[in-house]
Tab-separated table of C-alpha atoms in Angstrom:
chain	number	residue	atom	x	y	z
C	268	MET	CA	4.678	-14.497	-52.008
C	269	ALA	CA	1.626	-14.175	-50.168
C	270	THR	CA	-1.279	-16.615	-49.190
C	271	PHE	CA	-4.805	-15.782	-50.730
C	272	LYS	CA	-8.216	-16.927	-50.197
C	273	TYR	CA	-10.063	-17.268	-53.362
C	274	ARG	CA	-13.571	-17.922	-55.226
C	275	ALA	CA	-13.369	-18.322	-58.626
C	276	GLN	CA	-15.796	-19.516	-61.349
C	277	THR	CA	-14.773	-22.439	-64.166
C	278	SER	CA	-15.820	-22.430	-67.956
C	279	ASP	CA	-18.995	-24.260	-67.092
C	280	GLY	CA	-20.363	-21.656	-64.721
C	281	ARG	CA	-19.023	-23.658	-61.396
C	282	ILE	CA	-18.181	-21.626	-58.299
C	283	VAL	CA	-15.024	-23.117	-57.057
C	284	SER	CA	-12.818	-21.769	-53.774
C	285	GLY	CA	-9.631	-22.284	-52.388
C	286	THR	CA	-6.000	-21.168	-51.625
C	287	MET	CA	-3.130	-20.147	-53.392
C	288	ASN	CA	0.158	-17.985	-53.039
C	289	ALA	CA	0.726	-15.295	-55.394
C	290	ALA	CA	2.965	-12.031	-55.463
C	291	ASP	CA	-0.029	-10.024	-55.386
C	292	ARG	CA	-3.887	-9.822	-56.472
C	293	GLN	CA	-3.113	-9.632	-60.488
C	294	ASP	CA	-0.596	-12.433	-60.210
C	295	LEU	CA	-3.329	-14.557	-58.464
C	296	HIS	CA	-5.568	-13.547	-61.609
C	297	ASN	CA	-2.892	-14.980	-63.900
C	298	ARG	CA	-2.063	-18.164	-62.058
C	299	LEU	CA	-5.767	-18.758	-62.225
C	300	LYS	CA	-6.345	-17.960	-65.525
C	301	MET	CA	-3.938	-20.415	-66.741
C	302	LYS	CA	-6.287	-22.871	-64.945
C	303	GLU	CA	-9.124	-21.597	-66.663
C	304	LEU	CA	-10.591	-20.358	-63.710
C	305	MET	CA	-11.941	-16.802	-63.725
C	306	LEU	CA	-11.252	-14.848	-60.385
C	307	LEU	CA	-14.279	-13.466	-58.826
C	308	ASP	CA	-12.802	-12.162	-55.352
C	309	ALA	CA	-9.777	-12.980	-52.855
C	310	LYS	CA	-8.869	-11.955	-49.441
C	311	GLY	CA	-5.171	-11.935	-48.228
C	312	GLY	CA	-1.847	-10.971	-49.088
C	313	GLU	CA	-1.296	-7.409	-50.044
C	314	GLU	CA	-4.629	-6.226	-49.242
C	315	LYS	CA	-4.481	-5.933	-45.342
C	316	LYS	CA	-1.867	-3.081	-45.749
C	317	TYR	CA	-5.132	-0.594	-46.291
C	318	TYR	CA	-6.398	0.352	-42.926
C	319	LYS	CA	-5.948	4.056	-43.185
C	320	PRO	CA	-9.515	5.934	-43.648
C	321	PHE	CA	-9.931	8.390	-46.031
C	322	SER	CA	-11.040	11.809	-44.529
C	323	ALA	CA	-14.530	13.576	-45.157
C	324	GLY	CA	-12.962	16.007	-47.591
C	325	THR	CA	-11.103	13.214	-49.794
C	326	LEU	CA	-14.379	10.999	-49.801
C	327	ALA	CA	-16.387	13.895	-51.163
C	328	GLU	CA	-13.519	14.547	-54.068
C	329	TYR	CA	-13.550	10.784	-54.446
C	330	ALA	CA	-17.055	10.270	-54.899
C	331	ARG	CA	-17.665	13.803	-56.796
C	332	GLN	CA	-14.774	12.914	-59.626
C	333	ILE	CA	-16.700	9.358	-59.900
C	334	GLY	CA	-19.967	10.832	-60.535
C	335	THR	CA	-18.614	13.264	-62.690
C	336	LEU	CA	-17.324	10.843	-64.870
C	337	LEU	CA	-19.744	8.256	-64.835
C	338	HIS	CA	-22.332	11.134	-65.821
C	339	SER	CA	-19.746	12.161	-68.812
C	340	GLY	CA	-20.010	8.639	-70.462
C	341	VAL	CA	-16.444	7.543	-69.084
C	342	THR	CA	-16.621	3.635	-67.865
C	343	LEU	CA	-15.765	3.223	-64.147
C	344	VAL	CA	-12.635	1.555	-64.622
C	345	ARG	CA	-11.562	4.327	-67.111
C	346	ALA	CA	-12.772	6.739	-64.231
C	347	LEU	CA	-10.474	4.824	-61.805
C	348	GLN	CA	-7.678	4.958	-64.040
C	349	MET	CA	-8.044	8.776	-64.512
C	350	LEU	CA	-8.094	8.983	-60.526
C	351	SER	CA	-4.909	6.710	-59.863
C	352	GLU	CA	-3.209	8.924	-62.516
C	353	ASP	CA	-4.012	12.371	-60.858
C	354	GLU	CA	-1.355	14.811	-59.605
C	355	ALA	CA	-3.175	15.967	-56.673
C	356	ALA	CA	-3.740	12.677	-55.174
C	357	THR	CA	-1.287	11.346	-52.702
C	358	ALA	CA	0.624	8.404	-53.384
C	359	TYR	CA	-1.366	6.574	-50.639
C	360	GLU	CA	-4.928	7.850	-52.314
C	361	LYS	CA	-3.367	6.261	-55.949
C	362	SER	CA	-2.563	2.901	-54.619
C	363	VAL	CA	-5.918	2.735	-53.131
C	364	TYR	CA	-7.387	3.911	-56.965
C	365	GLN	CA	-5.273	1.328	-58.491
C	366	THR	CA	-6.318	-1.630	-56.092
C	367	ILE	CA	-9.843	-0.659	-56.693
C	368	MET	CA	-9.203	-0.517	-60.517
C	369	THR	CA	-7.544	-4.217	-60.373
C	370	SER	CA	-10.346	-5.589	-58.627
C	371	VAL	CA	-13.292	-4.015	-61.123
C	372	THR	CA	-11.278	-5.356	-63.854
C	373	GLN	CA	-11.086	-8.618	-62.571
C	374	GLY	CA	-15.295	-8.648	-62.215
C	375	VAL	CA	-15.106	-7.961	-58.725
C	376	PRO	CA	-18.194	-5.685	-58.172
C	377	PHE	CA	-17.280	-1.876	-57.411
C	378	SER	CA	-18.839	-1.850	-53.364
C	379	GLU	CA	-16.990	-4.870	-52.695
C	380	ALA	CA	-13.921	-3.633	-53.956
C	381	MET	CA	-13.847	-1.031	-51.609
C	382	GLU	CA	-14.969	-3.155	-48.756
C	383	GLU	CA	-12.167	-5.394	-49.185
C	384	LEU	CA	-9.674	-2.596	-48.525
C	385	GLY	CA	-10.782	-2.583	-44.661
C	386	GLY	CA	-11.439	0.949	-43.289
C	387	VAL	CA	-10.698	2.870	-45.904
C	388	PHE	CA	-14.227	3.964	-46.934
C	389	PRO	CA	-17.014	4.202	-44.367
C	390	PRO	CA	-19.894	1.681	-44.729
C	391	LEU	CA	-22.262	4.351	-45.547
C	392	MET	CA	-20.431	4.811	-48.911
C	393	ILE	CA	-19.902	1.544	-49.343
C	394	ASN	CA	-23.611	0.170	-48.618
C	395	MET	CA	-24.881	3.320	-51.244
C	396	PHE	CA	-22.851	2.287	-53.944
C	397	ARG	CA	-24.114	-1.330	-53.264
C	398	ALA	CA	-27.555	0.049	-54.038
C	399	ALA	CA	-26.869	1.787	-56.670
C	400	GLU	CA	-25.129	-0.942	-58.642
C	401	SER	CA	-28.504	-2.591	-58.185
C	402	SER	CA	-30.582	0.346	-59.498
C	403	GLY	CA	-28.100	1.267	-62.325
C	404	ASN	CA	-27.885	5.199	-60.951
C	405	MET	CA	-24.406	4.950	-59.854
C	406	ASP	CA	-23.561	8.605	-61.520
C	407	GLU	CA	-26.518	9.978	-59.556
C	408	THR	CA	-25.692	8.076	-55.944
C	409	ALA	CA	-21.696	9.236	-56.258
C	410	LEU	CA	-22.791	12.917	-56.759
C	411	ARG	CA	-25.123	12.539	-53.467
C	412	ILE	CA	-22.368	10.828	-51.496
C	413	ALA	CA	-20.124	13.604	-52.470
C	414	ASP	CA	-22.759	16.289	-51.560
C	415	GLN	CA	-22.932	13.980	-48.224
C	416	TYR	CA	-19.253	14.019	-47.171
C	417	ALA	CA	-18.693	17.752	-48.610
C	418	ARG	CA	-21.210	18.917	-45.697
C	419	GLU	CA	-19.377	16.986	-42.968
C	420	ASP	CA	-16.496	18.120	-44.131
C	421	ARG	CA	-17.692	21.855	-43.841
C	422	LEU	CA	-18.924	21.066	-40.715
C	423	ASN	CA	-15.572	19.403	-39.238
C	424	ALA	CA	-13.905	22.621	-40.632
C	425	LYS	CA	-16.059	24.775	-38.426
C	426	ILE	CA	-16.091	22.978	-35.284
C	427	ARG	CA	-12.070	23.172	-35.444
C	428	SER	CA	-12.125	26.574	-36.618
C	429	ALA	CA	-14.231	27.083	-33.734
C	430	THR	CA	-11.964	25.464	-30.828
C	431	ALA	CA	-8.783	26.658	-32.445
C	432	TYR	CA	-8.435	30.145	-31.148
C	433	PRO	CA	-9.638	28.904	-27.407
C	434	ARG	CA	-7.065	26.324	-27.525
C	435	ILE	CA	-4.380	28.902	-28.908
C	436	LEU	CA	-5.110	31.139	-26.094
C	437	ALA	CA	-5.385	28.452	-23.581
C	438	VAL	CA	-1.877	27.382	-24.185
C	439	ILE	CA	-0.560	31.067	-24.372
C	440	THR	CA	-1.838	31.103	-20.904
C	441	VAL	CA	0.254	28.481	-20.263
C	442	ILE	CA	3.094	29.411	-21.313
C	443	VAL	CA	2.771	32.934	-19.828
C	444	VAL	CA	1.724	31.470	-16.176
C	445	ALA	CA	4.662	29.152	-16.551
C	446	ILE	CA	7.764	31.769	-17.155
C	447	ILE	CA	5.935	34.108	-14.390
C	448	PHE	CA	6.252	31.331	-12.179
C	449	GLY	CA	9.175	29.718	-13.282
C	450	TYR	CA	11.586	32.641	-14.256
C	451	VAL	CA	9.491	36.023	-12.920
C	452	MET	CA	9.080	35.406	-9.771
C	453	PRO	CA	12.372	33.996	-8.585
C	454	GLN	CA	13.751	37.774	-9.415
C	455	PHE	CA	11.847	39.139	-6.712
C	456	ASP	CA	12.401	36.416	-3.705
C	457	GLN	CA	14.971	38.875	-2.458
C	458	LEU	CA	13.182	41.719	-2.311
C	459	PHE	CA	10.648	39.957	-0.731
C	460	SER	CA	12.129	37.907	1.695
C	461	SER	CA	13.533	41.399	3.480
C	462	MET	CA	9.775	42.508	3.909
C	463	PRO	CA	8.039	41.985	7.249
C	464	VAL	CA	4.476	41.119	6.020
C	465	LEU	CA	3.696	39.866	2.581
C	466	PRO	CA	0.084	40.556	1.228
C	467	LEU	CA	-2.229	37.050	0.692
C	468	PRO	CA	-1.858	37.463	-3.249
C	469	THR	CA	1.880	37.313	-2.960
C	470	ARG	CA	2.409	34.671	-0.695
C	471	VAL	CA	0.245	32.497	-2.972
C	472	MET	CA	2.274	33.600	-5.736
C	473	ILE	CA	5.374	32.883	-3.941
C	474	ALA	CA	4.525	29.289	-2.541
C	475	ILE	CA	3.218	28.041	-6.162
C	476	SER	CA	6.359	30.147	-7.883
C	477	SER	CA	8.557	28.129	-4.923
C	478	PHE	CA	6.618	24.842	-6.073
C	479	VAL	CA	6.806	24.914	-9.622
C	480	GLU	CA	11.010	25.738	-9.366
C	481	ASN	CA	11.685	23.065	-7.180
C	482	ASN	CA	9.430	20.376	-8.996
C	483	VAL	CA	9.026	21.377	-12.768
C	484	PHE	CA	10.060	18.008	-14.010
C	485	GLY	CA	8.010	16.230	-11.759
C	486	ILE	CA	5.148	18.099	-12.698
C	487	ILE	CA	5.625	17.811	-16.656
C	488	LEU	CA	6.060	14.187	-15.946
C	489	PHE	CA	2.456	14.221	-14.390
C	490	CYS	CA	0.872	15.961	-16.991
C	491	VAL	CA	2.225	13.391	-19.314
C	492	CYS	CA	1.024	10.637	-17.043
C	493	VAL	CA	-2.486	12.297	-16.979
C	494	TYR	CA	-2.719	12.959	-20.671
C	495	ILE	CA	-1.845	9.467	-21.401
C	496	ALA	CA	-4.298	7.955	-18.884
C	497	VAL	CA	-7.035	10.070	-20.049
C	498	TYR	CA	-6.352	8.820	-23.620
C	499	PHE	CA	-6.427	5.459	-22.725
C	500	LEU	CA	-9.132	5.509	-20.240
C	501	LYS	CA	-11.444	7.311	-23.320
C	502	LYS	CA	-10.410	4.275	-25.296
C	503	LEU	CA	-12.522	2.255	-22.971
C	504	PRO	CA	-16.070	1.357	-23.773
C	505	GLY	CA	-17.506	1.953	-20.423
C	506	ILE	CA	-15.848	5.371	-19.957
C	507	ALA	CA	-16.306	6.579	-23.407
C	508	TYR	CA	-19.915	5.574	-22.970
C	509	GLU	CA	-20.202	7.827	-19.864
C	510	LEU	CA	-18.677	10.506	-21.296
C	511	ASP	CA	-20.795	10.705	-24.296
C	512	ARG	CA	-23.769	10.612	-22.121
C	513	ILE	CA	-22.527	13.467	-19.754
C	514	ARG	CA	-21.526	15.389	-23.056
C	515	ILE	CA	-24.940	15.903	-24.551
C	516	HIS	CA	-26.824	16.675	-21.152
C	517	LEU	CA	-24.207	19.690	-20.261
C	518	PRO	CA	-25.668	23.391	-19.803
C	519	TRP	CA	-25.627	24.726	-23.515
C	520	ILE	CA	-22.817	22.868	-25.182
C	521	GLY	CA	-25.086	19.569	-25.074
C	522	ARG	CA	-27.729	21.399	-27.116
C	523	LEU	CA	-25.303	21.956	-29.648
C	524	MET	CA	-23.795	18.464	-29.283
C	525	LYS	CA	-27.403	17.278	-29.921
C	526	VAL	CA	-28.237	19.431	-32.860
C	527	VAL	CA	-24.947	18.160	-34.540
C	528	TYR	CA	-25.616	14.418	-33.798
C	529	THR	CA	-29.151	15.283	-35.192
C	530	ALA	CA	-28.077	16.353	-38.086
C	531	ARG	CA	-25.262	13.869	-38.873
C	532	PHE	CA	-28.248	11.233	-38.211
C	533	ALA	CA	-30.580	12.753	-40.434
C	534	ARG	CA	-28.380	13.104	-43.788
C	535	THR	CA	-27.127	9.754	-43.451
C	536	MET	CA	-30.645	8.177	-42.939
C	537	SER	CA	-31.809	10.667	-46.201
C	538	SER	CA	-28.875	9.536	-48.019
C	539	LEU	CA	-29.424	6.099	-47.750
C	540	TYR	CA	-33.356	5.908	-47.801
C	541	SER	CA	-33.209	7.662	-51.165
C	542	ALA	CA	-30.521	5.413	-52.397
C	543	GLY	CA	-33.384	2.696	-52.149
C	544	ILE	CA	-31.786	0.563	-49.145
C	545	PRO	CA	-34.033	-0.715	-46.496
C	546	ILE	CA	-35.451	1.152	-43.515
C	547	VAL	CA	-34.023	-1.527	-41.223
C	548	SER	CA	-30.421	-1.252	-42.842
C	549	CYS	CA	-30.475	2.303	-42.996
C	550	LEU	CA	-30.369	2.291	-39.474
C	551	GLN	CA	-28.221	-0.168	-38.880
C	552	ILE	CA	-25.619	1.963	-41.017
C	553	ALA	CA	-26.617	5.264	-39.752
C	554	ARG	CA	-26.151	4.326	-36.070
C	555	ASN	CA	-22.201	4.008	-36.845
C	556	THR	CA	-22.091	7.465	-38.196
C	557	ILE	CA	-23.613	9.658	-35.262
C	558	GLY	CA	-20.190	9.667	-33.295
C	559	ASN	CA	-21.981	9.260	-29.693
C	560	THR	CA	-21.703	5.777	-28.189
C	561	TYR	CA	-24.430	6.482	-25.959
C	562	ILE	CA	-26.802	7.328	-28.594
C	563	GLU	CA	-25.646	4.512	-30.750
C	564	ARG	CA	-26.120	1.918	-28.018
C	565	GLN	CA	-30.157	2.823	-27.992
C	566	PHE	CA	-30.227	1.864	-31.535
C	567	THR	CA	-30.295	-1.927	-30.942
C	568	GLN	CA	-33.899	-1.145	-29.331
C	569	VAL	CA	-35.245	1.229	-31.911
C	570	ILE	CA	-33.804	-1.572	-34.920
C	571	ALA	CA	-35.992	-4.042	-32.706
C	572	ASP	CA	-39.164	-2.118	-32.723
C	573	VAL	CA	-39.032	-1.269	-36.078
C	574	ARG	CA	-38.627	-4.594	-37.143
C	575	ALA	CA	-41.682	-5.506	-34.611
C	576	GLY	CA	-43.650	-3.132	-37.088
C	577	GLU	CA	-43.467	0.133	-35.170
C	578	THR	CA	-43.125	3.317	-37.042
C	579	LEU	CA	-40.003	5.048	-37.131
C	580	PHE	CA	-40.975	8.653	-35.247
C	581	ALA	CA	-42.252	6.228	-32.225
C	582	ALA	CA	-39.002	3.924	-32.405
C	583	LEU	CA	-36.835	6.895	-32.450
C	584	ALA	CA	-38.929	9.228	-29.977
C	585	ARG	CA	-37.482	7.057	-27.239
C	586	VAL	CA	-33.966	8.069	-28.068
C	587	ASP	CA	-32.301	10.188	-25.772
C	588	GLY	CA	-29.771	12.455	-27.232
C	589	PHE	CA	-31.916	13.887	-30.602
C	590	ILE	CA	-33.792	17.127	-31.325
C	591	ALA	CA	-37.429	16.462	-30.848
C	592	LYS	CA	-38.276	18.413	-34.060
C	593	MET	CA	-36.750	15.706	-36.151
C	594	VAL	CA	-39.005	12.788	-34.758
C	595	SER	CA	-42.168	15.432	-35.623
C	596	CYS	CA	-40.599	15.777	-38.888
C	597	ILE	CA	-40.218	11.830	-39.386
C	598	ARG	CA	-43.718	11.427	-38.514
C	599	VAL	CA	-45.216	13.737	-40.802
C	600	GLY	CA	-42.972	12.115	-43.907
C	601	GLU	CA	-44.061	8.733	-42.588
C	602	GLU	CA	-48.046	9.856	-42.752
C	603	ALA	CA	-47.444	11.862	-45.946
C	604	GLY	CA	-45.401	9.187	-47.641
C	605	SER	CA	-42.277	11.664	-48.367
C	606	LEU	CA	-39.875	10.291	-45.564
C	607	ASP	CA	-36.740	10.770	-47.880
C	608	THR	CA	-37.810	14.490	-48.773
C	609	MET	CA	-38.581	15.078	-44.750
C	610	LEU	CA	-35.197	13.069	-43.847
C	611	GLU	CA	-33.299	16.006	-46.453
C	612	SER	CA	-35.036	19.020	-45.148
C	613	VAL	CA	-34.377	17.900	-41.594
C	614	ALA	CA	-30.745	17.572	-42.502
C	615	GLU	CA	-30.696	21.039	-44.431
C	616	ASP	CA	-32.349	22.599	-41.038
C	617	MET	CA	-30.205	20.816	-38.370
C	618	GLU	CA	-27.097	21.411	-40.383
C	619	PHE	CA	-27.826	25.149	-40.492
C	620	GLU	CA	-28.749	25.197	-37.031
C	621	SER	CA	-25.303	23.463	-36.097
C	622	GLU	CA	-23.290	26.207	-38.028
C	623	ARG	CA	-24.868	29.218	-36.163
C	624	ALA	CA	-25.017	27.467	-32.600
C	625	ILE	CA	-20.828	26.862	-33.374
C	626	GLU	CA	-20.938	30.796	-34.404
C	627	GLN	CA	-22.510	31.760	-31.372
C	628	MET	CA	-20.592	29.509	-29.387
C	629	VAL	CA	-17.257	31.180	-30.869
C	630	ALA	CA	-18.640	34.664	-30.118
C	631	VAL	CA	-19.269	33.576	-26.550
C	632	MET	CA	-15.873	31.481	-25.578
C	633	GLU	CA	-13.364	34.239	-27.281
C	634	PRO	CA	-14.337	37.387	-24.963
C	635	VAL	CA	-14.456	34.551	-22.090
C	636	MET	CA	-11.234	33.424	-22.394
C	637	ILE	CA	-9.776	37.031	-22.865
C	638	ILE	CA	-11.395	37.369	-19.498
C	639	LEU	CA	-10.065	34.615	-17.657
C	640	MET	CA	-6.770	35.417	-18.890
C	641	ALA	CA	-7.433	39.348	-17.880
C	642	VAL	CA	-8.120	38.030	-14.134
C	643	LEU	CA	-5.149	35.555	-14.010
C	644	VAL	CA	-2.635	38.392	-15.346
C	645	GLY	CA	-4.330	40.694	-13.331
C	646	PHE	CA	-3.857	38.843	-10.168
C	647	ILE	CA	-0.189	38.320	-11.160
C	648	MET	CA	0.507	41.894	-11.095
C	649	VAL	CA	-1.403	42.857	-7.937
C	650	ALA	CA	0.676	40.343	-6.247
C	651	VAL	CA	3.910	41.563	-7.774
C	652	ILE	CA	3.006	45.713	-7.292
C	653	THR	CA	1.481	45.504	-3.981
C	654	PRO	CA	4.418	44.924	-1.981
C	655	ILE	CA	6.559	47.071	-4.012
C	656	TYR	CA	4.079	49.718	-3.378
C	657	GLN	CA	3.868	48.917	0.622
C	658	SER	CA	7.802	49.053	0.632
C	659	TYR	CA	8.009	52.911	-1.045
C	660	ASN	CA	5.275	53.715	1.712
C	661	PHE	CA	7.372	51.954	4.527
C	662	ILE	CA	10.456	53.862	3.330
C	663	GLY	CA	8.728	57.172	3.418
C	664	VAL	CA	7.390	56.804	6.784
C	665	ASN	CA	10.391	56.088	8.326
C	666	SER	CA	12.361	58.854	6.261
C-alpha cells in the first residue's frame, strides 16, 4: 500500500483534502467514491516511479498522434487508450499513457496529468497544452507541438551525425597508436639497441613506447579517473556556467552554437506565444529550453526588465549568446504587432542556418581529422624506417 495526498470534491461541491493509503491511484479513486467523494488530484504512491524523460522524437510522435486523433473527432481518453495499445510503443511508454488516461478519466486536466509524472514531459509541452485547454484548440496545439519537437529531433540527429565521423576516426587513431606503441615498437628494440646513434623521432618513439609498455594499467586508470573527474566537474553549476560561456565565444564553433541556441529559443517562444501564453511566462519557460546555463542566467534580468515595461527586443538585445538578427526581427514584429509571425520566421531562418553550419563543420572536420591521422602515422613511419635505412647505408659503407 502507498500513501496518497489527495484533493476531492463532495456531493455538495465542497473541496476537501487529506491522505489515504491505497494500492494505486485507481484504488484510491474507488475508496473515495465509496465515501461519496470525487477525486480531483493526488500525489504520491506509484507516480514517483516515472522520471525518465521522453526523447524529442518520442514527444513529437506522441503529440502528433494526439493531435491527429483529436482532429478526427476521437475523444482524449479514447486517444490515450489507443496510444497505450499501440504495438510500436515501448512498455515504458505504454505505462505512461495508461497512467495519463487513468488520471484524465478521473477528471484531472490533461496538462496536470502529464505534469504529475515528474520529468517525463518538458514544461514547454505541459504549458502549451494547459493554454490549449483554456482556448479549446487542443488538436491544433498538439500538432504545433509535434512540429516543434520533430524539428528539434532532426537538429539533434544532424548534430549527432556531424560528430559521429570525427569520433570514430579519433577512436581508430587512438587504437592504432596504442597498438604501435604497445606491440609494434617493442619488436624493434633489439635492432635499435644495436645502433650507435638513433634519429630524434626514433628516440621519442622508443621513449613513449617504453613508457606505455611499463605503465599500461596506470595509463588506463589515469584516463578513467580523468573521465570521471571531468564528468562530475561538468555537473557543478560554476564549472558548467564557465564552460557554456567559453563555448559560445570560441572561434567559428561559437558562431554555430549561437545559431543553434537562437533557433531553439525562437522556436520555443513562437510556439508558446502562438498558444496564447503571456510573454513573461513564455520567457520563463523558454529560458529552460536553450541548453546553455550562461545564456539562461541572463534571463533573470530579461524577465525583470519585461515585467517593468521594457520592450522584448530591448531586453533581449543585452543577452550575450544570441544572433543579433533575431533581436532586429523581434523589434519589427513588436512594432508591426505580428510578434508570433516574426518569431516563426526567425526560427525557420535560424534552423536553416544551423543545418547549413553543421554541414560546413562536417565538411571541414573530416579532412582535418584525416590530415591529423596521416601526420601521426607518417611520423611513426619516419621514426621506424629512418634508422633501418641508416643501418643499410652503414652496412654498405663498411662492406
